Structure formats: structure tokens, C-alpha cells
Short mmCIF file of C-alpha atoms and ligand atoms in Angstrom, two decimals:
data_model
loop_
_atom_site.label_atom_id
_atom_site.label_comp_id
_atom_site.label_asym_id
_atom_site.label_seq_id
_atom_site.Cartn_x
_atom_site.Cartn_y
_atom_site.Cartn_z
CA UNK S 784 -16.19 -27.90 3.56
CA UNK S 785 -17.53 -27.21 7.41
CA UNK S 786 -17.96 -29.58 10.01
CA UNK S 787 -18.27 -28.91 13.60
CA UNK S 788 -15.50 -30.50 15.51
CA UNK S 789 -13.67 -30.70 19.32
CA UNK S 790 -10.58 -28.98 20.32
CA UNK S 791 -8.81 -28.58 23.26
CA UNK S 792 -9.47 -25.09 24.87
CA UNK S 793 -6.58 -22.94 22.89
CA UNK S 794 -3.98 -21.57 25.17
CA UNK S 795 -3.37 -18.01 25.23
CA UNK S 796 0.04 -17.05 24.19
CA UNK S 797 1.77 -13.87 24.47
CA UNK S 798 -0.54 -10.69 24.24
CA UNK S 799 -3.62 -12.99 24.04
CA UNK S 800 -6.81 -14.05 26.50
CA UNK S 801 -8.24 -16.97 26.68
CA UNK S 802 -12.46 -16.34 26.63
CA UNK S 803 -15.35 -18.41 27.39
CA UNK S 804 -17.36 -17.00 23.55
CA UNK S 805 -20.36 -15.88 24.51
CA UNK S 806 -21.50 -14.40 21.22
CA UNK S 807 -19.61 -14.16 18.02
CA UNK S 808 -20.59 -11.98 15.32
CA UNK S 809 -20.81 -13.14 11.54
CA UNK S 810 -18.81 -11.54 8.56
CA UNK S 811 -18.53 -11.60 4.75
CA UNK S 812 -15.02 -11.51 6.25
CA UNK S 813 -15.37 -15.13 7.84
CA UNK S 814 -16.04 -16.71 4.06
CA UNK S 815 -13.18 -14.97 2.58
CA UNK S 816 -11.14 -16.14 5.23
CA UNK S 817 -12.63 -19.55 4.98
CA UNK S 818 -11.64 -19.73 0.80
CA UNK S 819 -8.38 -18.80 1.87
CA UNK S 820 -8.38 -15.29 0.03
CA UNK S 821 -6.79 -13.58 2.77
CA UNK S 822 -4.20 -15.83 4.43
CA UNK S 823 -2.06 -13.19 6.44
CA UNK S 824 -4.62 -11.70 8.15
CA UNK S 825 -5.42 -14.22 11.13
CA UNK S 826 -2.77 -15.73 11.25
CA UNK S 827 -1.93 -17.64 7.98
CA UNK S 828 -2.67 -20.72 10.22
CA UNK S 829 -3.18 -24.24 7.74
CA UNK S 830 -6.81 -25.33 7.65
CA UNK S 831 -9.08 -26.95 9.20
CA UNK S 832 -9.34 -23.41 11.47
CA UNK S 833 -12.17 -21.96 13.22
CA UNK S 834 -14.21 -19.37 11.71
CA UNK S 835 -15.02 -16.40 13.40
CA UNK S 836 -12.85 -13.05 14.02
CA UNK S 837 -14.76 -11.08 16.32
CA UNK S 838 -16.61 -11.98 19.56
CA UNK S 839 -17.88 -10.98 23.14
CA UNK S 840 -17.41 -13.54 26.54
CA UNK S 841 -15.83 -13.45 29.35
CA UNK S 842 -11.55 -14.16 30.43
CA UNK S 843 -10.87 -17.43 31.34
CA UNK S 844 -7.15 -16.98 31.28
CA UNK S 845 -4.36 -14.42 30.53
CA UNK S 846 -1.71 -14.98 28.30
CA UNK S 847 1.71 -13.06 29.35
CA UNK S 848 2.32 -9.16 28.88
CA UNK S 849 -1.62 -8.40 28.91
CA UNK S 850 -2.41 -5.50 29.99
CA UNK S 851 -5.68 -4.56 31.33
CA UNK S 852 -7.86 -7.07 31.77
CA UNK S 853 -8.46 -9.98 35.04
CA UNK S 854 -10.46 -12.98 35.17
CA UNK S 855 -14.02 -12.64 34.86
CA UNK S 856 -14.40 -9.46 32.98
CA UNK S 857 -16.64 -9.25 30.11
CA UNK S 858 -14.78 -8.28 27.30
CA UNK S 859 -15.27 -8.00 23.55
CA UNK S 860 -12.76 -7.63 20.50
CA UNK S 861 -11.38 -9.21 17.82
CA UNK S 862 -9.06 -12.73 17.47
CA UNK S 863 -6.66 -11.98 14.91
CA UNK S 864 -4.07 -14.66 15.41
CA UNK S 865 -6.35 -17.79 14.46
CA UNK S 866 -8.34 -18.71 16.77
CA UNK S 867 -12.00 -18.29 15.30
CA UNK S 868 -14.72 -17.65 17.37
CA UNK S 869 -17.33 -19.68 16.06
CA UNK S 870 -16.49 -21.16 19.25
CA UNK S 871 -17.29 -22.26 22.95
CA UNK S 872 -13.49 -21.02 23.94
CA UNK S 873 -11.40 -18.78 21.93
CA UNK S 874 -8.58 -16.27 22.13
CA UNK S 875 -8.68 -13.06 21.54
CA UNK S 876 -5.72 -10.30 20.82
CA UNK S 877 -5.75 -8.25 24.24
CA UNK S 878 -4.47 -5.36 22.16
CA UNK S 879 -7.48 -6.10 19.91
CA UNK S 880 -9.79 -6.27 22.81
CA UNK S 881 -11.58 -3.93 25.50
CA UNK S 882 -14.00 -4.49 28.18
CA UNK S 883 -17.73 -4.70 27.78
CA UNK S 884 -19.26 -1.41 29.83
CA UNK S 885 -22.28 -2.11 32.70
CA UNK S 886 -25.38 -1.91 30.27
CA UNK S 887 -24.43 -2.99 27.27
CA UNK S 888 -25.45 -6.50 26.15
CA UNK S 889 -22.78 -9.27 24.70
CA UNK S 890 -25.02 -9.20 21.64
CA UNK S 891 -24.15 -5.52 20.53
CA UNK S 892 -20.71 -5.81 21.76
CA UNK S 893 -20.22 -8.96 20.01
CA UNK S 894 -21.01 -6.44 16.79
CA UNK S 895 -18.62 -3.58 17.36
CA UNK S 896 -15.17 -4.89 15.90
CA UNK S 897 -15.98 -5.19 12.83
CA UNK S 898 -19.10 -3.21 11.40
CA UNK S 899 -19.29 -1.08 14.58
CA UNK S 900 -15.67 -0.15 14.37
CA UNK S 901 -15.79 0.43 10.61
CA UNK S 902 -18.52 2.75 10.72
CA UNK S 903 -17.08 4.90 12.96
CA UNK S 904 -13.38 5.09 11.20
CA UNK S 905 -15.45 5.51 8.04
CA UNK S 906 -17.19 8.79 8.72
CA UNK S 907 -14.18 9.85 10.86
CA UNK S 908 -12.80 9.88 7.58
CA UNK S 909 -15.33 11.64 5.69
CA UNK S 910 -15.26 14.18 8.57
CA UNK S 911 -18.78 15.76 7.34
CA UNK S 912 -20.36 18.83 8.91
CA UNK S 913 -23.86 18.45 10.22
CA UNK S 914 -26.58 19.14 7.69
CA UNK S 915 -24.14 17.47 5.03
CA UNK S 916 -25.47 15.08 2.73
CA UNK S 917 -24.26 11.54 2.33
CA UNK S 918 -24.52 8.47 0.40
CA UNK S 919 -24.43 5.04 2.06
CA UNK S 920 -24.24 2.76 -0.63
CA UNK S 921 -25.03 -0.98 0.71
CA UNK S 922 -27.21 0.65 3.37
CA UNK S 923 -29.00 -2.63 4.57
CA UNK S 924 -26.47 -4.55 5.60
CA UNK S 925 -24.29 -4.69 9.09
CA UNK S 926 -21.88 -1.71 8.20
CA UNK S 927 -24.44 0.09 6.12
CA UNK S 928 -27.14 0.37 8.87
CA UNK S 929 -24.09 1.55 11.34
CA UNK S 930 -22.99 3.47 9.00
CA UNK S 931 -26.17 5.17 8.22
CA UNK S 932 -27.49 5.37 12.08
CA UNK S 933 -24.18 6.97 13.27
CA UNK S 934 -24.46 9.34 10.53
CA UNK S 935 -27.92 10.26 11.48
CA UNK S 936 -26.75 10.81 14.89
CA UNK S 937 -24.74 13.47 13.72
CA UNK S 938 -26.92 15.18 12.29
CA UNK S 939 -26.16 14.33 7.66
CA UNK S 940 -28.85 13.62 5.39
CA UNK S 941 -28.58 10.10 4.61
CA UNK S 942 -29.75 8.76 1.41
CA UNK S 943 -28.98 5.07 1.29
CA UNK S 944 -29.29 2.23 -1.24
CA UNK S 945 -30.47 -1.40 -0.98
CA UNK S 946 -32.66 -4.12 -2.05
CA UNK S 947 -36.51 -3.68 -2.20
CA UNK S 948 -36.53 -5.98 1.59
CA UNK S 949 -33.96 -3.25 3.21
CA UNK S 950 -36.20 -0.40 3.32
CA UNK S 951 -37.82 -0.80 6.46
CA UNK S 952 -35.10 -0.83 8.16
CA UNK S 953 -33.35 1.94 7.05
CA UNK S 954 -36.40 4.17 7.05
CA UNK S 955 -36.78 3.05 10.41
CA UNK S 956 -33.75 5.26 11.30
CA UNK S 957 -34.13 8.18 9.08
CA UNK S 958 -32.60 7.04 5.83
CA UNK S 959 -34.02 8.14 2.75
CA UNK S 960 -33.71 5.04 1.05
CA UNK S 961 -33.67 4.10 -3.02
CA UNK S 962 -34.46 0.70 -3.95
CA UNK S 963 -31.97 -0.19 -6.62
CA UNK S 964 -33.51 -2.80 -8.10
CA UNK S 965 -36.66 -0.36 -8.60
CA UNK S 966 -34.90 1.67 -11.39
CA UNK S 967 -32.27 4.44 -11.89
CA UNK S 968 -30.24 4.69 -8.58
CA UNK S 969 -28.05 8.23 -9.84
CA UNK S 970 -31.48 9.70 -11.08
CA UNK S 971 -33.04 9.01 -8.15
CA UNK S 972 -30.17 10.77 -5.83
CA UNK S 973 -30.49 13.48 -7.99
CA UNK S 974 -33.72 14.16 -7.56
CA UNK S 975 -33.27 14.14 -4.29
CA UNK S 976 -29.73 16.30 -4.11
CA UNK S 977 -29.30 18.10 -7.60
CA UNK S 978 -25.68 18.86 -6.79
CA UNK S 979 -24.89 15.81 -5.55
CA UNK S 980 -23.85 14.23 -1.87
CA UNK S 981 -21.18 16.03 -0.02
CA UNK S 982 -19.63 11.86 0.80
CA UNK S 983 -20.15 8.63 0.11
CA UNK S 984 -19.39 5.05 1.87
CA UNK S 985 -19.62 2.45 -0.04
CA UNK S 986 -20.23 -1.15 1.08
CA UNK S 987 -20.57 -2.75 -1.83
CA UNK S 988 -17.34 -2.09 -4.36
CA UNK S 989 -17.10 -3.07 -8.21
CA UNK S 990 -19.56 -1.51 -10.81
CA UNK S 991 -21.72 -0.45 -8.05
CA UNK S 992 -19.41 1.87 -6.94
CA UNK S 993 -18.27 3.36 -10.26
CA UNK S 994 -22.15 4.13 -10.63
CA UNK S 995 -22.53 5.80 -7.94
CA UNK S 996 -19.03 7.65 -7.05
CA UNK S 997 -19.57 10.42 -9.77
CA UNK S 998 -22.37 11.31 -7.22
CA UNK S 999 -19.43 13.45 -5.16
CA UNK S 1000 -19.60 16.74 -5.46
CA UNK S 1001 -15.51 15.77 -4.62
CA UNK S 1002 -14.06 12.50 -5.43
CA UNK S 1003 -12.11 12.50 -2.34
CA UNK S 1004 -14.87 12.07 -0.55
CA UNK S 1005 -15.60 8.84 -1.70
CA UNK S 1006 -14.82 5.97 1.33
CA UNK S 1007 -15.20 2.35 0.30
CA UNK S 1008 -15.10 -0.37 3.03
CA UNK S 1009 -14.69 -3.50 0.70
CA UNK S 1010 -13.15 -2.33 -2.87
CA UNK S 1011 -9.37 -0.84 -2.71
CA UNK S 1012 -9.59 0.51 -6.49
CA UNK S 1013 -11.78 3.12 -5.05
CA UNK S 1014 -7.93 5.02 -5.42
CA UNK S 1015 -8.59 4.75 -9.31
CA UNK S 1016 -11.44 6.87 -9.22
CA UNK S 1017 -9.84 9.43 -6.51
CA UNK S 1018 -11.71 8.04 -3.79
CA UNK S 1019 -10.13 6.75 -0.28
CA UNK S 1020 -10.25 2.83 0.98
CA UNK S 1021 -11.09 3.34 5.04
CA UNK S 1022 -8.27 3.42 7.17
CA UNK S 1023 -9.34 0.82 10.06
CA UNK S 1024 -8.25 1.43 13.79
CA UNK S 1025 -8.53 -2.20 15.71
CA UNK S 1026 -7.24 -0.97 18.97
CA UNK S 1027 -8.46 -0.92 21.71
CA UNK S 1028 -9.01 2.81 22.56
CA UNK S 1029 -11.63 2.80 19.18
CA UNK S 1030 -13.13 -0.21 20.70
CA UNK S 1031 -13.69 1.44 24.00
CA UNK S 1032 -15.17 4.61 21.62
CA UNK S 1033 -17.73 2.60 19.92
CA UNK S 1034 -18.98 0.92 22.81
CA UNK S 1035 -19.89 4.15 24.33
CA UNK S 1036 -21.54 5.00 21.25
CA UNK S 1037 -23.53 2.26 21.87
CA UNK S 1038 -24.35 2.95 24.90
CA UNK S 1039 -25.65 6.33 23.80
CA UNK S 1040 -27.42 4.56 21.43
CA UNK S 1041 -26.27 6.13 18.35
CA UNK S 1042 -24.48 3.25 17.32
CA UNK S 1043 -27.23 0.71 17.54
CA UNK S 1044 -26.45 -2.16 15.78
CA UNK S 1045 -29.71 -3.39 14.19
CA UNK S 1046 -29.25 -7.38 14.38
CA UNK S 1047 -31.85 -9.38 12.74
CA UNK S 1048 -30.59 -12.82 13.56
CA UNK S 1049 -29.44 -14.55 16.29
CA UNK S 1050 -28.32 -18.04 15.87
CA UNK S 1051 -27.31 -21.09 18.19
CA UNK S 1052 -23.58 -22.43 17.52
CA UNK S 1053 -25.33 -25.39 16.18
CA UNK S 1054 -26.73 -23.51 13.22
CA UNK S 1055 -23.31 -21.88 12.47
CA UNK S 1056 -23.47 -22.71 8.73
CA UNK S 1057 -26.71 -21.19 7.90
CA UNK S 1058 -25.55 -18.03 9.80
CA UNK S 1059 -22.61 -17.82 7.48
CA UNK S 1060 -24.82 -19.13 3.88
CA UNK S 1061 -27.09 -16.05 4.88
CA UNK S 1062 -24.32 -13.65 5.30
CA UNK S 1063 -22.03 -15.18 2.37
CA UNK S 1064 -25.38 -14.83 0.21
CA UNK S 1065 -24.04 -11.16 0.03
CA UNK S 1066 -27.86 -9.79 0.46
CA UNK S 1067 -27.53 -9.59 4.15
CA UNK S 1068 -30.03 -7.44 6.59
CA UNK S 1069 -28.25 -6.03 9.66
CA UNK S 1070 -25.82 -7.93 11.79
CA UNK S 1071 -26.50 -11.71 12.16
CA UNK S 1072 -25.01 -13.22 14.95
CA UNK S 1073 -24.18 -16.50 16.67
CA UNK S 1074 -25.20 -17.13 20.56
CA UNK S 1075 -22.77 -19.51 21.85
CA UNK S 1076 -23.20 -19.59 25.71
N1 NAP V 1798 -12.21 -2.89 5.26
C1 NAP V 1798 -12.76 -3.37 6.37
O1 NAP V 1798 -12.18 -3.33 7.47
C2 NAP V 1798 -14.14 -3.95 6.31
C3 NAP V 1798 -14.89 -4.01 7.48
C4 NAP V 1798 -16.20 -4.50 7.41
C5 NAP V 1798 -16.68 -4.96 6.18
N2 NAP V 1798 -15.92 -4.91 5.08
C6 NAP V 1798 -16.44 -5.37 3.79
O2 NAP V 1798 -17.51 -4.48 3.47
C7 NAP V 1798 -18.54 -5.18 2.79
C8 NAP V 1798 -19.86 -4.97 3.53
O3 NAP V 1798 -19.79 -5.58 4.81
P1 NAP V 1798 -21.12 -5.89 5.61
O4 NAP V 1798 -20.75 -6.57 6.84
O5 NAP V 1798 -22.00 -4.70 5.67
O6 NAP V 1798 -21.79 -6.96 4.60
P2 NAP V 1798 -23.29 -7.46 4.56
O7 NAP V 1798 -23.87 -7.43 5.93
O8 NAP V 1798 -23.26 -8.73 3.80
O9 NAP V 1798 -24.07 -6.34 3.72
C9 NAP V 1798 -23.82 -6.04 2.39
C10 NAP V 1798 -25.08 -5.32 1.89
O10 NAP V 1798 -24.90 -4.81 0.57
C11 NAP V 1798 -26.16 -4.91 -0.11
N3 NAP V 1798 -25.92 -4.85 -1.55
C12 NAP V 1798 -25.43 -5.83 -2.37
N4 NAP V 1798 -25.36 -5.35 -3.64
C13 NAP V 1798 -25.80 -4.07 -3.60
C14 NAP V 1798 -25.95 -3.04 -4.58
N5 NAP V 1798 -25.64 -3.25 -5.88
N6 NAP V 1798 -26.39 -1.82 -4.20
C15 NAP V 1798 -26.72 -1.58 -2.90
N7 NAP V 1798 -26.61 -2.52 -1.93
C16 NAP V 1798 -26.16 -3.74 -2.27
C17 NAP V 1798 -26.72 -6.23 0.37
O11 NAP V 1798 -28.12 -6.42 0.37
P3 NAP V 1798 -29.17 -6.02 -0.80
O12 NAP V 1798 -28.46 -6.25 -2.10
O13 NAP V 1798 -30.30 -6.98 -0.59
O14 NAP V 1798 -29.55 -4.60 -0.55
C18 NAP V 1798 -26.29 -6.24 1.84
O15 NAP V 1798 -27.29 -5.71 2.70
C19 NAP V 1798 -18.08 -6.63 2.71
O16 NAP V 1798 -17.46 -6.84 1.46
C20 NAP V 1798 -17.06 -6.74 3.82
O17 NAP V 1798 -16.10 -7.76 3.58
C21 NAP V 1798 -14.65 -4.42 5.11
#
């Protein structure tokens, strides 16, 4: 069940800062949370909880041993200890967190921690030369289209996969994109790359993955965001960095506009829920997002 309901602004303990949300970005992570499939990771804290884990405002107040940051500063990151940020006020993990740079909007930032930041660790992974060919699996969604526009940016040949809707948008930024539901997705790479892709990230996990992995010229170069039994089939589950020295990284990337989020909803706090139902749908376009302030 989700209701809206009032609470006290939270007060920021050790390591933590107290924000004013100004935008909080939406996550297939928020349901899982929310069903209670992942109870250590913010916090373990009993229900009803907040839903949210990753936001942009501005510091209202400083919890003890931060480092960094004053009142007033626009800063985005992620809360990890239970705060949610579907959320006028929440708290944020100042370890977690980094400032927002002159120029870039509380909307992107709001997007970095989690798909932003993911893209990035997942073809620092790969490590792929430019001219390399990879497949982005999932390509429509929030980490798929940062996945696939970063990779652009350096220069691969990105082949990506979606739903018959997602195509625009990944054309849009040089994706050459199959429609999966239009046929033969491993025929269709083919034709494209005969020997196969030189990497693959996969958003999407299960028997879509096991489809598509033997696509690798080498198995090890197989990254999957969302399925850890990638391992069974030699492949590599992305090692995340949430500090913030990878924050700061992709928000210059952002800036330089090679990690341009492409968000295709923005909703009010009051339509929470059917920011989540389209996300939790699991045929998401882009990054949806919630404007709070
Ligand atoms: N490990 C981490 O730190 C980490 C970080 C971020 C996300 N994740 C996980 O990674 C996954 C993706 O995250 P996200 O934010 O990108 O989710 P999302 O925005 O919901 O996007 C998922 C995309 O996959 C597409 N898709 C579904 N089935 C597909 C299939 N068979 N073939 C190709 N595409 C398919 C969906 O749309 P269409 O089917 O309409 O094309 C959708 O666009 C989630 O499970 C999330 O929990 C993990």
C-alpha cells in the first residue's frame, strides 16, 4: 500500500545532510525496496518508509563529521540510510553526495546516482576502445539511454534493443536500434556485426540475457546491471562506485553533455504513485522523475 503522509523534517545524524528535495528521481529500485526484497540496503528501517533513494535540493542542515558541504549549496546524491526522497525534506549520505556544478539543472542531477552513475561504472568496466562495437540490451530505459549516449560519446557502435515505442529515442542519439518484439533479436545483430559485439550491458537480466550474451565475441565482456547470474555464463555483474568523487565525474559528464539523461517525465509529488506504476511497469522510456519544490 502507498499513502502520502506528514513527518517531521528527519534530523541528520552522523555523516548525513538534511535537504530541502527539490527533485527526486524514480527507480525500479524504489519498488523493490518498497516489497521489501532488499532490506539491508537503506537501512533495513520497518515500514511505513519513504520511497525514494536518490535526489537533488539544497542543505538545510549538517549532521556531524560532514565534510564538504555548507548551508545553501545545491547538492545531489543518494539517501542510503532510510530516508526516501519522495519527499519535501530528506537526508542524504554526505559521503553519498556531491555538489550540483553552476549550469547544470536539479532535474539531470537528480538522475545521476543511480542510472547516471551506473552507466559510467558500466562501460568503465567494459573498458572498450573507440570504434568497438557494443550491445546495450534494455536500451530505452533510464540506464540504457545513458548507457548508450555515453557510449556514443566515446566513440563504439551501439546497437541497442527495446520495444517498438523506444526507437526514437535511441536513434535520436545514434543507436542502431532492433525492435525485439519485431522478430529475431541475435539474427538481427548479426546481420549487423557477423562476428559479434566486442561488449554487452545488459539492463534487463533473465532469459533475455542468456539470448543475447552468446553475442560476445568474449564472455567476459558481458556487464549486467540487474541479474547477478550473469557469473554463470562468464559474464561480470557491474561493480557500482556511490562516492562521491564518481558523482562529481558524472556531473561533469553532464555538463559536457555526453551524459544527457533523456527524461521523459516529470511529475509533481502529488502524482508520486503513477511515477512509480510507470516505472514498476518495467517498460519504462528514459528517466521519469518527480519535481518536488
Ligand atoms: N546494480 C545497480 O546498481 C543498478 C543500477 C541501476 C539499475 N539497476 C537495475 O537495472 C535494471 C534497469 O534499470 P533502469 O532504471 O534502466 O530501468 P527502466 O528505466 O525500467 O528500463 C528498463 C528497460 O528495459 C526494457 N526492456 C524490458 N524487457 C526487455 C527485453 N526483453 N529486451 C530489451 N529491453 C527490454 C524496457 O522497455 P521495453 O521493454 O518497452 O523496451 C525498459 O525501457 C533494473 O532492474 C534496475 O533495478 C541496477
Amino acid at each position: 500500500m502507498q499513502e502520502f503522509f506528514d513527518r517531521p523534517d528527519p534530523v541528520p545524524g552522523r555523516g548525513e545532510v538534511l535537504i530541502r528535495v527539490d527533485v527526486a528521481g524514480v527507480n525500479p529500485l524504489d519498488h523493490l525496496l518498497r516489497a521489501g526484497l532488499v532490506p539491508g540496503l537503506d537501512g533495513g528501517r520497518p515500514f511505513p518508509r519513504v520511497l525514494g533513494v536518490e535526489a537533488a535540493g539544497t542543505v538545510l542542515a549538517l549532521g556531524e563529521y560532514v565534510d564538504g558541504f555548507e548551508v545553501g549549496d545545491a547538492v545531489f546524491g543518494f539517501a542510503l540510510t532510510g530516508g526516501g526522497t519522495y519527499a519535501e525534506t530528506t537526508v542524504l549520505s554526505a559521503p553519498n553526495t556531491a555538489r550540483i556544478p553552476a549550469g547544470l539543472s536539479a532535474t539531470v542531477a537528480a538522475t545521476l546516482p543511480i542510472a547516471g552513475t551506473t552507466a559510467v561504472d558500466a562501460l568503465d568496466q567494459l573498458a572498450l576502445r573507440a570504434g568497438a562495437a557494443l550491445l546495450v540490451n534494455g536500451v530505452g530505459g533510464g540506464v540504457g539511454l545513458a548507457v548508450a549516449r555515453l557510449a556514443v560519446g566515446r566513440e563504439l557502435r551501439v546497437i541497442g534493443t527495446g520495444s517498438t515505442a523506444k526507437r526514437e529515442h535511441a536513434e535520436a542519439i545514434g543507436v542502431r536500434f532492433i525492435d525485439y518484439t519485431a522478430g529475431d533479436v541475435v539474427a538481427a545483430v548479426r546481420e549487423l556485426v557477423p562476428d559479434g559485439v566486442d561488449g554487452i550491458v545488459d539492463m534487463v537480466g533473465g532469459a533475455s540475457l542468456r539470448t543475447v550474451a552468446p553475442l560476445a565475441r568474449h564472455a567476459g565482456n558481458v556487464i549486467a546491471v540487474a541479474d547477478s547470474t550473469v557469473s554463470d555464463l562468464g559474464g561480470r555483474f557491474v561493480e557500482r562506485r556511490l562516492d562521491r568523487e564518481n558523482l562529481e565525474r558524472a556531473a561533469r559528464l553532464a555538463l559536457d553533455g555526453v551524459l544527457a539523461p533523456v527524461i521523459t517525465a516529470v511529475h509533481p509529488l502529488s502524482d508520486a504513485p503513477a511515477a512509480l506504476a510507470t516505472v514498476e511497469n518495467g517498460h519504462a522510456s528514459g528517466k521519469v522523475v518527480i519535481k518536488v519544490a
